[in-house]
Amino acid sequence: MIFKYKPEEIPVTPTSKRVKVVWRPIIPIILIKGKKLVGYEALIDSGADHNIFHGDLAEIIGLKLTSGKSRKVYGLSGEPIKGYIHNIVIKPIGMKEFSTPVIFSLQIPKHSLGVLGNIGFFDKFEVSFDYKKKKIKVV
């Protein structure tokens, strides 16, 4: 399946009114648990070890967030965030669904995108990025 990079306008600086366009490998997915599902956009992130989404999404699809196995996740800042691992089904739009572990955390900023990482996405697909053509191939 071929997806297009998504343009996002971001401020030049945190206090600036000026914006610049950044192209990101973001794809539409559906998170599924039983009969509950939610549409979402996720960043394909080869630097992420795991699939990580905001904890609110766990509640929306009917999971009790804290019933998952507790896990600390470290990012760019080096500071840990607390998350909980749950197995769910993910269906990228236009592709087959697959079961995968996901870490849900309430410590991810609400405006942030979830990420599809190495364990649970890259280990299931062949992914290639063509930034010049603004295309992502997932097979």
C-alpha angles and dihedrals in degrees: 000000000000120000127184124233112253121233116226127187112223130177115262087229129006091262099035125113089203116093137197129202118247120188114219135184096243121156133186115248140170120227111211133191114168107311095338122094141168131196115230143161118237134190114235100226120183088186093060117091094203144022105265128185137169114276092236088071091059090057092046092057092046104262124137098231098213094047089079123087109280115245136175116222125197124207139172095307093055089230114125124239121200119239141164126230119228131168112233139155120258123195117191107210109267094014140087119277121245137191116242144157115260129188112220119196136178089204093074111098111257092235092054124100122239117243136230106216144180099282107058101013116030090041089058101044143035105243126190130179126210105185094176091058092034092233135134120199118204119181 
